[in-house]
XYZ file of C-alpha atoms in Angstrom:
707
model
C 92.377 76.134 118.677
C 95.189 77.353 116.126
C 98.307 75.262 115.924
C 101.543 77.387 114.705
C 104.637 75.251 114.283
C 108.069 77.424 114.340
C 111.238 75.869 113.380
C 114.706 77.582 114.984
C 112.153 78.370 118.005
C 115.846 79.301 119.883
C 119.187 78.532 119.197
C 121.848 76.182 121.106
C 124.201 79.023 121.560
C 122.213 80.970 123.823
C 121.158 84.082 121.198
C 118.149 85.419 122.906
C 117.255 87.635 120.039
C 116.346 85.215 117.789
C 113.098 85.867 115.162
C 111.750 82.089 116.216
C 111.914 83.077 119.797
C 109.827 86.258 118.956
C 107.692 84.343 117.385
C 107.132 81.690 119.958
C 106.598 84.759 122.564
C 103.992 86.507 120.100
C 101.957 83.427 119.349
C 102.252 82.040 122.904
C 100.547 85.152 124.306
C 97.332 84.187 122.094
C 94.276 82.698 123.472
C 93.836 79.153 122.163
C 97.143 78.816 120.544
C 99.153 75.528 120.301
C 102.679 76.475 119.764
C 105.212 74.039 118.503
C 108.751 74.988 118.415
C 111.369 73.016 116.666
C 114.638 72.742 118.663
C 118.043 70.789 118.352
C 118.468 70.041 121.841
C 114.964 70.479 123.901
C 116.871 69.837 127.317
C 118.856 73.057 127.250
C 118.143 75.883 129.914
C 117.241 78.627 127.006
C 114.575 76.368 125.676
C 113.184 75.858 128.812
C 112.814 79.382 129.241
C 110.559 79.616 126.358
C 108.168 77.479 128.769
C 108.161 80.328 130.960
C 106.503 82.990 128.528
C 103.215 84.252 129.180
C 100.521 82.441 127.877
C 97.224 83.492 126.450
C 94.035 81.676 127.759
C 94.092 77.876 126.824
C 97.740 77.934 124.895
C 100.405 75.738 125.401
C 103.968 75.028 123.702
C 105.476 71.559 122.777
C 108.969 71.005 121.653
C 110.171 68.814 118.763
C 113.810 67.999 118.398
C 114.686 68.655 114.742
C 117.981 69.268 113.001
C 117.634 70.795 109.937
C 120.224 68.757 108.519
C 118.583 65.357 109.714
C 117.164 63.406 106.378
C 114.425 62.124 108.977
C 114.083 64.393 111.951
C 111.436 66.559 110.413
C 109.133 63.646 109.283
C 109.344 61.770 112.266
C 108.511 65.082 114.311
C 105.720 65.973 112.895
C 104.545 62.459 112.818
C 104.501 62.620 116.671
C 102.514 65.696 116.800
C 99.452 63.202 115.869
C 100.583 60.052 117.505
C 101.639 61.670 121.111
C 99.865 65.090 121.120
C 96.756 64.609 119.080
C 97.260 67.490 116.637
C 95.530 66.760 113.203
C 96.110 69.937 111.795
C 98.900 73.436 111.260
C 97.281 75.975 110.444
C 100.678 77.994 110.013
C 104.213 76.456 109.311
C 106.982 78.908 109.954
C 110.229 77.980 108.264
C 112.481 79.862 110.410
C 115.951 78.077 110.622
C 119.084 79.180 108.655
C 122.501 79.657 109.082
C 125.247 82.186 107.835
C 128.830 81.688 108.062
C 130.547 84.460 107.423
C 134.324 82.455 106.693
C 132.196 80.705 104.075
C 131.857 83.523 101.688
C 134.220 83.841 98.876
C 134.080 84.812 95.431
C 132.684 81.513 93.489
C 136.074 81.304 92.051
C 137.391 80.495 95.492
C 134.491 79.012 96.973
C 134.494 75.761 98.856
C 132.109 73.438 97.728
C 131.304 71.945 101.067
C 130.514 75.401 102.503
C 128.416 75.703 99.571
C 126.376 72.663 100.189
C 126.060 73.348 103.887
C 124.385 76.460 102.990
C 122.002 74.803 100.583
C 121.209 71.973 102.975
C 120.074 74.282 105.876
C 118.842 77.180 103.937
C 117.116 75.123 101.249
C 117.045 71.976 101.343
C 115.604 71.581 104.955
C 112.523 73.895 103.958
C 111.889 71.126 101.489
C 111.988 68.301 104.013
C 109.679 70.621 106.618
C 107.449 71.364 103.668
C 107.058 67.805 102.880
C 106.623 66.612 106.323
C 104.090 69.055 107.363
C 101.997 69.115 104.308
C 99.253 66.480 105.138
C 98.667 68.103 108.286
C 98.224 71.599 106.410
C 95.971 70.322 103.778
C 93.504 69.566 106.981
C 93.622 73.251 107.973
C 91.322 76.294 106.686
C 93.635 78.400 104.904
C 97.166 77.255 105.636
C 100.182 79.213 105.524
C 103.394 77.982 104.868
C 106.120 81.103 105.404
C 109.904 80.983 104.922
C 112.150 83.218 106.393
C 114.325 84.210 103.459
C 116.436 87.136 103.054
C 117.088 90.362 100.640
C 120.076 88.983 99.335
C 117.980 86.191 97.826
C 116.645 88.209 95.104
C 118.319 87.792 91.657
C 116.694 90.845 90.108
C 117.975 93.147 93.004
C 121.405 91.581 93.058
C 122.992 94.777 92.105
C 122.728 96.312 95.634
C 124.868 93.183 96.823
C 127.211 92.693 93.831
C 130.400 94.281 95.837
C 129.979 91.578 98.924
C 130.630 87.846 97.985
C 127.281 86.478 99.479
C 127.662 83.767 97.327
C 126.467 80.384 99.582
C 123.879 82.284 101.548
C 122.326 84.407 99.106
C 122.406 81.317 96.470
C 120.747 79.395 99.222
C 117.941 82.029 99.930
C 117.280 82.672 96.138
C 116.939 78.875 95.402
C 114.264 78.568 98.533
C 112.511 81.796 97.168
C 112.154 79.693 93.990
C 111.016 76.588 95.635
C 108.724 78.922 97.809
C 106.882 80.273 94.774
C 106.841 76.473 93.113
C 104.992 75.383 96.425
C 102.308 78.074 95.591
C 101.705 77.244 92.137
C 101.522 73.289 93.034
C 99.094 73.631 95.975
C 96.214 75.869 95.259
C 94.626 75.431 98.811
C 97.446 76.846 100.679
C 99.108 80.164 101.044
C 102.892 79.879 100.730
C 105.334 83.289 100.761
C 108.712 84.118 101.529
C 109.463 87.287 103.533
C 112.751 89.478 104.203
C 112.529 89.913 107.991
C 114.256 93.582 107.463
C 117.556 94.398 109.149
C 116.827 92.522 112.474
C 119.694 93.081 115.250
C 120.023 89.021 115.332
C 123.179 86.711 115.624
C 122.853 85.956 111.893
C 122.295 89.498 110.599
C 125.209 90.858 113.030
C 127.552 88.095 111.625
C 126.518 89.318 107.969
C 127.202 93.100 108.799
C 130.544 92.364 110.272
C 131.410 90.418 107.269
C 130.803 93.032 105.009
C 132.009 95.895 107.219
C 128.529 97.251 107.273
C 126.608 99.273 110.129
C 125.540 96.610 112.823
C 122.233 98.594 113.620
C 118.953 97.652 112.633
C 115.488 97.143 113.595
C 114.516 94.913 116.771
C 113.156 91.422 116.935
C 109.962 92.817 117.988
C 109.603 94.889 115.334
C 110.103 92.621 112.945
C 107.918 89.864 114.488
C 104.866 92.078 114.938
C 105.491 93.389 111.148
C 105.377 89.507 110.101
C 102.484 88.249 112.441
C 100.318 91.228 110.923
C 101.263 90.044 107.554
C 100.291 86.336 108.829
C 97.158 87.511 110.216
C 95.873 89.142 107.033
C 97.657 86.831 104.322
C 95.335 85.428 101.250
C 95.738 83.229 98.537
C 95.090 85.975 96.000
C 97.003 88.926 97.722
C 100.082 87.317 99.554
C 100.642 83.777 98.687
C 103.761 83.213 95.664
C 105.174 86.666 96.563
C 108.453 87.845 98.291
C 107.594 90.331 100.758
C 108.866 92.897 103.339
C 108.343 92.000 107.017
C 105.498 94.799 106.937
C 104.132 93.500 103.900
C 105.469 95.876 101.265
C 106.932 94.256 98.253
C 110.897 94.620 97.677
C 111.486 97.088 95.142
C 113.728 94.455 93.083
C 110.634 92.290 93.212
C 108.149 94.941 91.913
C 110.451 95.465 89.367
C 110.384 92.065 88.391
C 106.753 91.883 88.572
C 106.109 95.011 86.241
C 108.568 93.501 83.464
C 106.681 90.389 83.774
C 103.423 91.490 83.491
C 104.305 94.019 80.725
C 105.611 90.980 78.751
C 102.574 89.189 79.262
C 100.700 91.989 77.722
C 102.831 92.649 74.924
C 102.939 88.988 74.224
C 98.985 88.834 74.209
C 98.877 92.060 71.786
C 101.513 90.715 69.419
C 99.799 87.739 68.775
C 96.333 89.204 67.997
C 98.003 91.597 66.192
C 96.574 94.733 68.473
C 98.490 97.830 68.843
C 100.466 98.550 72.233
C 98.941 101.460 74.091
C 100.932 104.589 73.657
C 99.916 108.287 74.686
C 99.141 108.947 70.853
C 95.792 110.610 70.313
C 94.274 107.891 68.593
C 95.426 105.097 71.116
C 93.244 102.378 72.064
C 91.753 103.804 75.029
C 91.287 100.373 76.927
C 93.378 96.887 76.950
C 91.494 94.005 75.686
C 89.296 92.358 78.327
C 90.795 88.860 78.084
C 91.481 87.916 81.719
C 94.960 87.081 80.832
C 95.389 90.815 79.908
C 93.349 92.150 82.690
C 94.969 90.179 85.410
C 98.285 91.141 84.334
C 97.087 94.971 84.049
C 95.893 95.175 87.341
C 99.203 93.292 89.020
C 101.178 95.903 86.749
C 98.940 98.832 88.390
C 99.647 97.766 91.820
C 103.344 97.010 91.313
C 104.153 100.284 89.108
C 102.075 102.069 92.113
C 103.966 100.582 94.653
C 107.368 101.309 93.080
C 106.467 104.785 92.653
C 105.553 105.369 96.272
C 108.909 103.778 97.553
C 110.886 105.946 94.762
C 109.178 109.265 95.840
C 109.918 108.048 99.489
C 108.362 108.739 102.926
C 110.147 112.103 103.515
C 108.392 113.568 100.113
C 105.068 111.633 99.941
C 103.119 113.653 102.615
C 105.083 117.000 101.264
C 104.187 116.270 97.507
C 100.727 114.812 98.169
C 99.353 117.531 100.041
C 101.024 120.137 97.532
C 99.847 118.667 94.629
C 97.197 116.602 96.408
C 96.574 114.258 93.639
C 93.132 116.083 93.679
C 93.630 119.710 94.522
C 95.451 121.217 91.712
C 94.944 117.999 89.501
C 91.137 118.862 89.895
C 92.056 122.598 89.675
C 93.399 121.762 85.944
C 90.910 119.681 84.707
C 88.427 122.384 85.567
C 90.208 125.030 83.815
C 90.598 122.688 80.703
C 86.857 121.577 80.921
C 85.277 125.242 81.637
C 87.084 126.640 78.956
C 86.417 123.847 76.914
C 90.327 123.244 75.857
C 89.889 119.625 75.486
C 87.770 120.477 72.289
C 89.753 123.753 70.990
C 92.876 121.489 70.360
C 92.800 119.502 67.301
C 92.736 115.917 67.833
C 95.065 114.934 65.167
C 97.313 117.819 64.724
C 99.394 120.387 67.107
C 98.260 124.176 67.725
C 100.121 126.633 69.052
C 99.745 128.301 72.397
C 98.979 131.820 70.721
C 96.168 130.458 68.516
C 94.808 128.154 71.421
C 94.593 130.822 74.167
C 92.654 133.012 71.722
C 90.271 130.085 70.883
C 89.619 129.677 74.782
C 89.897 133.349 75.558
C 92.435 132.930 78.364
C 95.788 134.582 78.642
C 98.733 132.894 77.074
C 100.846 132.932 80.215
C 98.121 131.440 82.227
C 97.298 128.826 79.762
C 100.882 127.781 79.976
C 100.972 127.044 83.339
C 98.121 125.311 83.119
C 99.165 123.120 80.665
C 102.264 122.384 82.093
C 100.972 120.707 85.283
C 98.138 118.869 82.915
C 101.318 117.294 80.963
C 102.853 115.656 84.126
C 99.386 113.431 84.171
C 99.840 113.020 80.471
C 96.716 115.306 79.406
C 98.040 117.011 76.022
C 102.015 117.187 75.386
C 104.181 119.555 73.744
C 105.318 118.063 70.395
C 107.565 121.111 69.721
C 108.252 124.486 71.245
C 105.328 126.478 71.619
C 103.052 124.290 70.637
C 100.277 121.730 72.346
C 99.034 118.555 71.005
C 96.605 115.932 72.311
C 97.440 112.650 74.061
C 95.243 109.688 74.176
C 94.343 110.924 77.786
C 92.961 114.190 76.685
C 91.644 113.096 73.720
C 88.930 111.005 75.350
C 87.645 114.122 77.062
C 87.586 116.044 73.641
C 83.810 116.173 72.328
C 82.394 113.885 74.662
C 79.620 115.664 76.902
C 79.731 112.554 79.073
C 83.307 113.204 79.941
C 82.807 116.779 80.903
C 79.611 115.682 82.857
C 82.126 113.836 85.278
C 84.648 116.472 85.441
C 82.042 119.082 86.310
C 80.094 116.778 88.872
C 83.378 116.243 90.693
C 84.951 119.535 90.543
C 81.819 121.871 90.499
C 79.707 119.913 93.408
C 81.656 116.921 95.203
C 84.626 118.651 95.982
C 83.638 122.311 96.798
C 79.992 121.268 98.335
C 81.151 118.013 100.358
C 84.874 116.851 100.363
C 86.557 120.291 101.419
C 83.973 120.444 104.163
C 83.625 116.649 105.162
C 86.027 117.159 108.664
C 84.005 120.444 109.807
C 80.552 118.397 109.094
C 81.787 115.307 110.880
C 82.866 117.573 113.835
C 79.588 119.072 114.063
C 77.350 116.199 113.421
C 79.421 113.067 114.219
C 78.780 109.547 112.743
C 75.226 110.454 111.854
C 73.327 108.445 108.501
C 71.311 111.862 107.887
C 72.132 112.892 104.039
C 71.090 116.276 105.048
C 73.899 116.561 107.409
C 76.754 117.357 105.323
C 78.964 120.044 104.067
C 76.397 122.346 101.722
C 74.327 122.419 105.056
C 76.758 123.906 107.406
C 75.226 127.295 107.023
C 71.795 126.219 106.473
C 68.818 127.039 109.139
C 67.092 124.225 110.721
C 64.557 122.627 108.781
C 65.855 124.317 105.420
C 68.989 121.379 104.733
C 69.018 119.634 101.716
C 70.362 116.535 100.003
C 72.422 116.138 97.171
C 69.178 115.181 94.846
C 67.454 118.402 96.441
C 70.169 120.892 95.416
C 70.413 119.066 91.942
C 66.703 119.456 91.324
C 66.206 123.055 92.512
C 69.075 124.759 91.218
C 67.466 127.080 88.383
C 70.602 128.853 87.222
C 72.376 127.193 84.554
C 72.307 125.144 81.230
C 73.253 121.578 80.244
C 72.871 119.990 77.049
C 69.516 122.102 76.408
C 68.213 122.002 79.775
C 68.145 125.783 80.716
C 67.247 126.481 84.373
C 65.719 124.176 86.748
C 66.365 120.346 86.486
C 70.049 121.381 84.470
C 71.900 119.596 87.283
C 69.856 116.378 87.138
C 70.815 116.067 83.162
C 74.000 116.585 83.839
C 74.438 114.043 86.931
C 72.616 111.700 84.872
C 75.138 112.288 82.181
C 78.214 111.868 84.396
C 76.509 108.588 85.604
C 76.414 107.414 82.179
C 80.070 108.257 81.639
C 80.947 105.683 84.207
C 78.773 103.071 83.089
C 80.033 103.307 79.489
C 83.612 102.213 80.278
C 86.207 101.321 82.383
C 85.996 99.854 86.040
C 82.242 100.399 86.354
C 81.070 99.447 82.988
C 77.505 98.170 82.797
C 78.894 95.770 79.770
C 80.130 93.675 82.618
C 76.810 92.799 83.543
C 76.817 90.212 80.733
C 79.584 88.572 82.343
C 78.669 88.596 85.873
C 75.036 87.011 85.026
C 73.758 84.388 82.155
C 70.812 86.807 81.418
C 70.423 84.328 78.441
C 69.586 81.329 80.669
C 66.232 83.120 81.881
C 64.659 82.558 78.559
C 61.575 84.782 77.723
C 61.579 86.874 81.197
C 60.844 90.146 82.247
C 63.149 92.240 84.032
C 61.901 95.378 85.948
C 64.769 97.625 86.466
C 64.326 99.842 89.718
C 65.909 103.238 89.414
C 66.511 102.566 86.052
C 66.622 106.361 84.788
C 66.250 106.454 81.377
C 66.815 102.870 80.517
C 70.609 102.842 79.669
C 71.595 99.705 81.505
C 68.522 97.773 80.149
C 69.572 98.747 76.978
C 73.032 97.198 77.466
C 71.426 94.046 78.848
C 68.704 93.806 75.877
C 71.684 94.211 73.287
C 72.605 90.622 73.728
C 69.307 89.107 75.260
C 66.623 89.722 72.714
C 64.321 87.279 74.739
C 63.890 89.827 77.918
C 61.522 92.717 78.320
C 61.953 95.286 80.558
C 60.233 97.708 82.667
C 62.065 100.794 83.575
C 61.098 102.398 87.060
C 62.063 105.834 87.979
C 60.821 109.411 88.710
C 58.182 110.616 86.585
C 59.884 113.726 85.386
C 62.134 111.207 83.472
C 59.412 109.358 81.213
C 59.899 111.923 78.043
C 64.018 111.212 78.169
C 63.295 107.579 78.517
C 61.075 107.442 75.425
C 63.530 109.656 73.399
C 65.957 107.234 74.512
C 64.922 103.716 73.313
C 65.738 103.170 69.731
C 62.580 102.387 67.591
C 63.381 98.957 67.021
C 63.464 98.227 70.861
C 60.486 99.771 71.966
C 58.202 96.865 71.573
C 60.232 95.344 74.722
C 60.433 98.619 76.468
C 57.930 100.335 79.046
C 58.422 103.208 81.343
C 56.550 103.373 84.976
C 56.761 106.000 87.353
C 57.849 104.408 90.670
C 58.717 105.798 94.133
C 60.800 103.161 95.653
C 59.809 103.765 99.302
C 56.406 102.712 98.030
C 55.361 99.035 97.454
C 56.761 97.604 94.254
C 53.640 97.370 91.979
C 54.998 95.164 89.431
C 54.001 91.445 90.676
C 55.999 88.122 89.960
C 58.385 89.373 87.675
C 61.519 87.159 86.825
C 63.831 89.578 87.642
C 64.219 92.654 90.002
C 67.217 94.952 89.081
C 68.709 97.462 90.734
C 72.219 98.947 89.844
C 74.276 101.175 92.330
C 70.794 101.851 94.248
C 71.264 100.763 97.403
C 74.514 102.006 98.625
C 72.960 105.727 98.187
C 71.322 105.112 101.466
C 71.853 104.147 104.808
C 71.086 100.659 106.358
C 67.705 101.580 107.679
C 66.365 103.079 104.405
C 68.172 100.764 102.351
C 66.246 97.791 104.231
C 62.866 99.692 103.575
C 63.630 99.689 100.002
C 64.331 95.985 100.033
C 61.012 95.541 101.973
C 58.962 97.247 99.592
C 60.219 94.588 96.977
C 59.791 91.370 98.677
C 55.776 91.192 98.428
C 56.328 91.569 94.851
C 58.764 88.448 94.485
C 57.336 84.840 94.112
C 59.595 82.612 96.471
C 61.826 80.137 94.636
C 61.189 81.891 91.612
C 62.021 85.583 91.247
C 65.384 86.736 91.436
C 66.702 90.337 92.878
C 69.668 91.207 91.055
C 71.864 94.359 92.543
C 75.051 95.659 90.782
C 76.976 96.859 93.701
C 80.364 97.681 95.086
C 81.415 94.806 97.785
C 84.382 96.020 99.557
C 85.989 92.706 100.544
C 85.650 91.346 97.007
C 83.418 89.071 95.132
C 83.759 85.673 93.234
C 85.774 85.607 90.191
C 83.300 84.737 87.309
C 84.864 81.480 87.021
C 83.657 80.335 90.052
C 80.858 78.203 89.798
C 77.387 79.548 90.880
C 76.174 78.828 94.566
C 79.860 77.772 95.230
C 80.317 79.222 98.511
C 78.463 82.440 97.666
C 78.778 83.527 101.480
C 81.390 81.864 103.076
C 84.881 83.097 103.447
C 86.813 80.408 102.049
C 86.704 81.655 98.539
C 88.904 82.672 95.743
C 89.243 86.688 95.117
C 89.317 88.858 92.054
C 92.775 90.259 91.221
C 93.099 94.258 92.109
C 91.579 93.513 95.542
C 94.295 93.326 97.855
C 95.170 95.898 100.553
C 96.942 98.030 97.886
C 95.088 96.853 94.800
C 93.654 99.234 92.131
C 90.087 98.069 92.340
C 90.656 98.452 96.258
C 91.612 101.983 95.850
C 88.789 102.675 93.552
C 86.210 101.212 95.934
C 87.608 103.026 98.624
C 87.286 106.266 96.739
C 83.608 105.380 96.157
C 82.824 104.618 99.689
C 84.234 108.187 100.669
C 82.347 109.824 98.169
C 79.296 107.922 99.668
C 80.279 108.980 102.978
C 80.922 112.557 102.452
C 78.022 113.119 99.918
C 75.202 111.227 101.156
C 76.312 109.810 104.624
C 75.774 106.316 103.128
C 78.486 103.807 102.548
C 79.681 100.800 100.537
C 79.248 97.382 102.243
C 81.077 94.087 102.787
C 79.499 90.692 101.534
C 78.741 89.898 105.207
C 77.223 93.204 105.812
C 74.977 92.531 102.050
C 73.694 89.289 103.772
C 72.993 91.276 107.032
C 70.969 93.762 105.131
C 68.689 91.620 103.031
C 68.272 89.292 105.878
C 67.067 92.400 108.274
C 64.617 92.843 105.116
C 63.451 89.266 105.143
C 64.860 86.049 106.833
C 64.413 84.007 103.805
C 66.648 85.826 101.365
C 69.769 83.742 100.177
C 72.479 84.822 98.343
C 72.799 82.657 95.610
C 75.846 84.316 93.489
C 78.041 87.215 94.174
C 80.099 87.543 90.732
C 82.991 89.993 90.185
C 83.904 90.468 86.673
C 87.902 91.031 86.091
C 88.567 94.390 86.664
C 85.274 95.869 87.316
C 84.956 97.752 90.943
C 81.375 96.102 91.328
C 79.697 93.084 91.678
C 76.723 90.967 90.411
C 74.593 89.764 93.499
C 71.935 87.465 93.122
C 69.216 86.892 95.960
C 66.214 84.683 95.976
C 63.404 84.114 98.709
C 63.798 80.356 99.730
C 60.831 78.453 101.209
């Protein structure tokens, strides 16, 4: 049974459109919900009307008499919930009551102190009274929420838009309650507390505000506002929602976004200044990443999300779809990258000095007018820039690609293979084959004869027309694909170096690690770089063995060996300390992934061997400061930054998931889906850790067979 307390459930002046009334109606329709409505006088007919609202199965409504200006009503009323009604927890508290008196709003030089006090008492102090009264019952709930119905006028950062209107008493009281709500967030780590702007809702209070300002009275309906707010409450999290001031539809307010951007930039700048580090810039020799310190990375992820949202709002919905389809953030961006990579423009521009368009055109064998047009679009994404008329030079973005075959491999894999073969044909493939898990029912096979369909890996292995870094003919695409994977593992949000944070490898002592599908050993080399007591057996296809031996440095060869192995056959190494797979299972359907895991199980020793995987977890892993075994499977847990609905890591992970969908008919999985998958392979599997290094899109998951 869920219990929701709503203040201002109905107004004594018979206003039928109040937001509180809308909340009551919405929650009472849900099954097994107790709605507690606070009113000034429970005997009024309009209050009794609430009792006639449709109810979900097992739901009920109670009324408490609470005057917002009373010093004792809130405490006594909430106490009666336990003593008279047996309610022992409050899942949601909605502080909805408030006042706006148009006559009270004057310039500060003319404002009456008693009017200011009245607004503060009802709109601010009463919220504190309510919070103090309800906190003991909220602390007994799982994921309790304290919601404050505020107003856009209460933001200091956005005061300019209200500067011509003397909303001083009302706006100041709302600004104060916003401050207090954020303080509640910081002081109560187990509570989700946030303030909302309900939108321009057509209610008595909103109409009074509009009339006092001479502004239009039209706005959104109570139903639209409440629907948005309830949806926001349903998805609220401590990490993604708490402490924020949001619009009724969950979107951050523009003024709050700009404030977040300013605060986060200052945090990053302070860290860089304190440590004597240069700030990021578009200079060619600028650092390619910000420091890995958690303070910087948390600020960075918040900054990315806020800046993206503010850009989206500035573009506006009228232009967003038009611009996005035309520019596609992929269609012409990828085309330009393809041009720059194919004609080696990245390499042709000197890293530390500009070059004229005419000279560059000759070096890359492109006509100058077309080269200029390509580069003009590249400038908009800060690839290259023009330092003076008729010249072009590197930025930090373009310099990163210059002379790096791994970066070229990543670009070519996506623009030469993923886009033309798969993503542009995804709708047609889905229309023909539906929700299949067959990796052959994909774009390249739309014109294939039955029985001649090929997977991505078939296509990569059989193409004989091409060359990549010394490999001519058959196998050149395999080599390039391996380089693209190596590029992603070498830095950014998928870097293998974060494996050191996700698992304490040193604690294993002298141990053997079996790197399943370990390619030529790059990831194992990264783990080995900080763990001298570990030895590694790298397993993969036999045709990679020569590359593996060439890749392992001489001083490391004594603890590295290669073993040809097919993951669809039983694991040959018995009783190893760690069996490790990085981004392997996400390439396969559930059926095939279960088969792969089952082939490992007989080789493991229960309560000793660990199966460690590094994979995307769509609903997030635990921050690396959360202790091992602390709620590895449960839902009440902390969450890493960047994983909210619009987070930067979330966007990267949804992109990876879509890539798996269109290329292999596979998928990324939630934590619960990963647990189900391993349990399908063997009921004894227990997820003992699911760590997500800050800023990384993937988690390090640790599994054991427990008997």
